[in-house]
Tab-separated table of C-alpha atoms in Angstrom:
chain	number	residue	atom	x	y	z
A	23	ASP	CA	83.066	-34.688	105.681
A	24	ALA	CA	81.408	-37.782	106.771
A	25	GLY	CA	80.268	-38.695	102.931
A	26	VAL	CA	77.279	-39.989	101.527
A	27	ILE	CA	75.632	-41.576	104.597
A	28	GLN	CA	72.773	-44.471	103.744
A	29	SER	CA	70.780	-46.396	106.522
A	30	PRO	CA	69.963	-48.778	106.905
A	31	ARG	CA	73.121	-50.795	105.355
A	32	HIS	CA	71.430	-54.230	105.312
A	33	GLU	CA	67.556	-54.404	105.357
A	34	VAL	CA	65.610	-58.054	104.952
A	35	THR	CA	61.682	-57.765	104.763
A	36	GLU	CA	59.196	-60.310	103.389
A	37	MET	CA	57.347	-59.496	99.990
A	38	GLY	CA	54.726	-57.369	100.631
A	39	GLN	CA	56.427	-54.934	103.377
A	40	GLU	CA	56.882	-51.366	103.001
A	41	VAL	CA	60.889	-50.480	102.818
A	42	THR	CA	62.154	-47.338	103.366
A	43	LEU	CA	65.782	-46.529	102.588
A	44	ARG	CA	67.644	-43.292	103.713
A	45	CYS	CA	70.140	-41.271	102.729
A	46	LYS	CA	71.975	-38.319	103.711
A	47	PRO	CA	73.807	-36.247	101.287
A	48	ILE	CA	76.931	-34.565	101.342
A	49	SER	CA	76.571	-30.900	102.368
A	50	GLY	CA	76.707	-28.402	99.903
A	51	HIS	CA	76.029	-31.234	97.015
A	52	ASP	CA	73.103	-29.837	95.287
A	53	TYR	CA	72.679	-33.116	93.148
A	54	LEU	CA	71.030	-36.436	94.474
A	55	PHE	CA	70.801	-39.604	92.791
A	56	TRP	CA	69.458	-43.045	93.662
A	57	TYR	CA	70.671	-45.823	92.020
A	58	ARG	CA	69.868	-49.664	92.100
A	59	GLN	CA	72.323	-52.185	91.111
A	60	THR	CA	72.139	-55.835	90.419
A	61	MET	CA	74.069	-58.706	88.931
A	62	MET	CA	71.668	-59.059	85.965
A	63	ARG	CA	71.221	-54.983	84.974
A	64	GLY	CA	74.441	-53.403	86.283
A	65	LEU	CA	73.944	-50.020	88.169
A	66	GLU	CA	71.025	-48.112	86.906
A	67	LEU	CA	69.758	-44.610	87.819
A	68	LEU	CA	66.151	-44.673	89.306
A	69	ILE	CA	65.686	-41.022	90.302
A	70	TYR	CA	67.814	-37.680	90.989
A	71	PHE	CA	66.759	-34.767	92.430
A	72	ASN	CA	68.122	-30.966	92.015
A	73	ASN	CA	68.057	-28.555	95.090
A	74	ASN	CA	65.589	-31.551	96.774
A	75	VAL	CA	63.242	-31.583	93.589
A	76	PRO	CA	62.934	-34.449	91.476
A	77	ILE	CA	63.957	-33.557	88.083
A	78	ASP	CA	64.078	-37.196	86.187
A	79	ASP	CA	62.150	-40.558	87.596
A	80	SER	CA	62.194	-42.161	84.180
A	81	GLY	CA	63.887	-45.266	85.640
A	82	MET	CA	61.784	-45.829	88.772
A	83	PRO	CA	60.592	-49.663	88.003
A	84	GLU	CA	57.088	-48.750	88.667
A	85	ASP	CA	54.621	-47.167	90.823
A	86	ARG	CA	55.443	-49.170	93.789
A	87	PHE	CA	58.866	-46.946	94.060
A	88	SER	CA	58.416	-43.526	95.141
A	89	ALA	CA	61.420	-41.063	96.564
A	90	LYS	CA	61.210	-37.762	98.227
A	91	MET	CA	63.628	-35.418	99.368
A	92	PRO	CA	62.209	-32.950	102.137
A	93	ASN	CA	65.499	-30.839	102.232
A	94	ALA	CA	68.883	-30.641	101.695
A	95	SER	CA	70.104	-32.966	103.796
A	96	PHE	CA	67.658	-36.045	103.983
A	97	SER	CA	66.122	-38.285	101.118
A	98	THR	CA	64.067	-41.578	101.193
A	99	LEU	CA	63.194	-44.465	98.569
A	100	LYS	CA	60.363	-46.000	99.474
A	101	ILE	CA	58.945	-49.627	98.124
A	102	GLN	CA	55.542	-50.349	98.834
A	103	PRO	CA	54.720	-53.291	98.726
A	104	SER	CA	57.900	-54.960	98.184
A	105	GLU	CA	58.604	-57.964	95.975
A	106	PRO	CA	61.410	-60.352	95.652
A	107	ARG	CA	62.502	-58.956	92.426
A	108	ASP	CA	63.524	-55.878	93.857
A	109	SER	CA	65.885	-57.588	95.854
A	110	ALA	CA	69.430	-55.233	95.044
A	111	VAL	CA	71.774	-53.235	96.479
A	112	TYR	CA	70.576	-49.415	96.736
A	113	PHE	CA	73.135	-46.600	96.546
A	114	CYS	CA	72.306	-42.691	96.799
A	115	ALA	CA	74.604	-40.760	95.219
A	116	SER	CA	75.421	-37.041	95.553
A	117	SER	CA	77.605	-34.139	93.242
A	118	LEU	CA	78.226	-31.012	92.991
A	119	PRO	CA	76.327	-28.609	90.150
A	120	ALA	CA	79.920	-27.940	88.374
A	121	LYS	CA	81.019	-31.665	88.780
A	122	ARG	CA	78.325	-33.862	87.893
A	123	ASN	CA	80.383	-36.004	86.519
A	124	GLU	CA	82.271	-36.926	89.640
A	125	GLN	CA	79.432	-38.684	91.878
A	126	TYR	CA	80.201	-39.501	95.279
A	127	PHE	CA	78.352	-42.839	96.857
A	128	GLY	CA	77.162	-43.773	99.724
A	129	PRO	CA	77.813	-47.373	100.847
A	130	GLY	CA	74.614	-48.462	99.699
A	131	THR	CA	71.830	-50.517	101.378
A	132	ARG	CA	71.679	-54.312	100.459
A	133	LEU	CA	68.133	-55.099	100.071
A	134	THR	CA	66.966	-58.949	100.516
A	135	VAL	CA	63.051	-59.404	100.011
A	136	THR	CA	62.070	-62.878	100.687
B	19	GLY	CA	70.730	-43.105	73.690
B	20	GLN	CA	73.897	-44.149	74.893
B	21	SER	CA	75.626	-47.604	75.058
B	22	LEU	CA	78.833	-48.536	76.688
B	23	GLU	CA	80.709	-51.728	76.115
B	24	GLN	CA	83.433	-52.739	77.977
B	25	PRO	CA	85.234	-56.116	78.701
B	26	SER	CA	83.679	-57.977	81.332
B	27	GLU	CA	86.899	-59.362	82.732
B	28	VAL	CA	90.670	-59.051	82.603
B	29	THR	CA	93.139	-60.682	84.347
B	30	ALA	CA	96.640	-59.285	85.243
B	31	VAL	CA	99.907	-60.140	87.468
B	32	GLU	CA	100.901	-58.062	90.249
B	33	GLY	CA	103.639	-55.084	88.817
B	34	ALA	CA	102.370	-55.432	85.618
B	35	ILE	CA	100.208	-52.525	83.428
B	36	VAL	CA	96.526	-53.414	82.154
B	37	GLN	CA	94.117	-51.354	80.026
B	38	ILE	CA	90.564	-51.468	80.338
B	39	ASN	CA	89.065	-50.338	77.111
B	40	CYS	CA	85.666	-48.689	76.888
B	41	THR	CA	83.957	-48.215	73.489
B	42	TYR	CA	80.587	-46.109	73.135
B	43	GLN	CA	77.917	-44.983	71.076
B	44	THR	CA	76.235	-41.913	72.079
B	45	SER	CA	74.876	-38.849	70.074
B	46	GLY	CA	77.143	-36.516	72.000
B	47	PHE	CA	78.517	-36.465	75.584
B	48	TYR	CA	80.220	-33.936	78.280
B	49	GLY	CA	82.939	-36.575	78.540
B	50	LEU	CA	84.036	-39.606	79.806
B	51	SER	CA	84.136	-41.135	83.443
B	52	TRP	CA	85.764	-44.046	85.431
B	53	TYR	CA	84.720	-45.450	88.741
B	54	GLN	CA	86.152	-48.407	90.754
B	55	GLN	CA	84.357	-50.456	92.635
B	56	HIS	CA	85.519	-53.358	94.830
B	57	ASP	CA	83.455	-55.905	95.752
B	58	GLY	CA	80.558	-55.324	98.804
B	59	GLY	CA	82.111	-51.722	98.334
B	60	ALA	CA	80.639	-48.476	96.581
B	61	PRO	CA	81.297	-47.152	93.259
B	62	THR	CA	84.088	-44.413	93.711
B	63	PHE	CA	85.161	-42.017	91.643
B	64	LEU	CA	88.770	-42.336	89.745
B	65	SER	CA	88.870	-39.992	86.746
B	66	TYR	CA	87.457	-37.664	84.112
B	67	ASN	CA	88.233	-36.616	80.417
B	68	ALA	CA	86.380	-34.055	79.126
B	69	LEU	CA	88.566	-33.063	76.666
B	70	ASP	CA	90.586	-35.898	74.054
B	71	GLY	CA	93.879	-37.131	75.280
B	72	LEU	CA	95.730	-38.633	78.618
B	73	GLU	CA	94.718	-37.564	81.994
B	74	GLU	CA	96.774	-38.847	84.585
B	75	THR	CA	96.425	-39.419	88.418
B	76	GLY	CA	99.383	-41.411	90.064
B	77	ARG	CA	99.248	-45.009	88.770
B	78	PHE	CA	96.358	-44.302	86.796
B	79	SER	CA	95.681	-42.745	83.668
B	80	SER	CA	92.645	-42.253	81.564
B	81	PHE	CA	92.256	-41.574	77.920
B	82	LEU	CA	89.674	-40.221	75.679
B	83	SER	CA	89.374	-40.011	71.823
B	84	ARG	CA	85.971	-39.088	70.622
B	85	SER	CA	86.862	-39.192	66.906
B	86	ASP	CA	87.216	-42.805	67.673
B	87	SER	CA	84.350	-43.168	70.181
B	88	TYR	CA	86.913	-44.784	72.502
B	89	GLY	CA	88.491	-44.257	75.890
B	90	TYR	CA	90.543	-46.508	78.015
B	91	LEU	CA	91.622	-46.696	81.810
B	92	LEU	CA	95.189	-47.455	82.191
B	93	LEU	CA	96.620	-49.104	85.422
B	94	GLN	CA	100.207	-49.594	85.830
B	95	GLU	CA	102.678	-51.253	88.623
B	96	LEU	CA	99.649	-53.187	89.767
B	97	GLN	CA	98.756	-53.929	93.298
B	98	MET	CA	96.473	-56.656	94.581
B	99	LYS	CA	93.998	-53.861	95.879
B	100	ASP	CA	93.729	-52.907	92.675
B	101	SER	CA	91.702	-56.107	92.083
B	102	ALA	CA	88.081	-54.693	91.722
B	103	SER	CA	85.031	-53.995	89.035
B	104	TYR	CA	85.699	-50.896	86.494
B	105	PHE	CA	82.970	-48.681	85.323
B	106	CYS	CA	83.454	-46.383	82.490
B	107	ALA	CA	80.414	-43.514	82.534
B	108	VAL	CA	79.277	-40.458	80.214
B	109	ARG	CA	76.858	-38.048	80.604
B	110	PRO	CA	75.311	-36.548	77.610
B	111	ASP	CA	74.863	-33.231	76.294
B	112	ASN	CA	71.112	-33.409	76.078
B	113	ASN	CA	68.171	-33.197	78.520
B	114	ALA	CA	69.450	-35.993	80.444
B	115	GLY	CA	72.744	-34.232	80.626
B	116	ASN	CA	72.876	-34.731	84.362
B	117	MET	CA	72.229	-38.354	84.680
B	118	LEU	CA	75.602	-40.284	84.218
B	119	THR	CA	74.964	-43.587	82.215
B	120	PHE	CA	77.190	-46.455	83.274
B	121	GLY	CA	78.773	-49.376	81.320
B	122	GLY	CA	78.339	-52.709	82.567
B	123	GLY	CA	82.096	-52.816	84.406
B	124	THR	CA	85.475	-54.815	83.789
B	125	ARG	CA	86.302	-56.969	86.259
B	126	LEU	CA	89.886	-56.824	87.341
B	127	MET	CA	91.702	-59.595	88.930
B	128	VAL	CA	95.591	-58.749	89.855
B	129	LYS	CA	97.338	-62.148	90.784
B	130	PRO	CA	100.777	-62.503	92.915
């Protein structure tokens, strides 16, 4: 298996621009998680999906952030408009239903908003 | 809620043994997980303790004591490649039971 795939790996954008991060989970994994990691706040869960349905988005910082999962093999995290404080590494992870303690992380997208 | 505390940094010598502790305050949880993250990399799953006691996987072992609200990751025969950050995490046994809460991470530096 190729593992969790994320794109782009790096994104540099100007404040106010829309940013879309993409994720392909491991085939057969019913759970998909979006995390954000910064030095100050550590690893934070933003939102997670079960069988393509958003279950908990309480970690989404504000309305500028949105996430979708149109099918079992694709999810997006969108920031519109982006702000410098959104600069972070964004990880997507997936897991099997019976092994939710064992999450498989993608390589991450390093976002820089100038 | 959940709160996990880990030392921010640990330094050890190649070939030595190091223990990374994790203390937590949570009303209930399914188990304690450990993840490793190298600089610039993604977290990778290391181990999971559902029950009290020691779980061994090669050079790495993990321990959980629910009565003491305490767990640790033990790394033996340290190698330079073990230099990384290590995170403990719990999954609560409530409505948020699908979500992992991570500790702040312990940065391990292995010196020659």
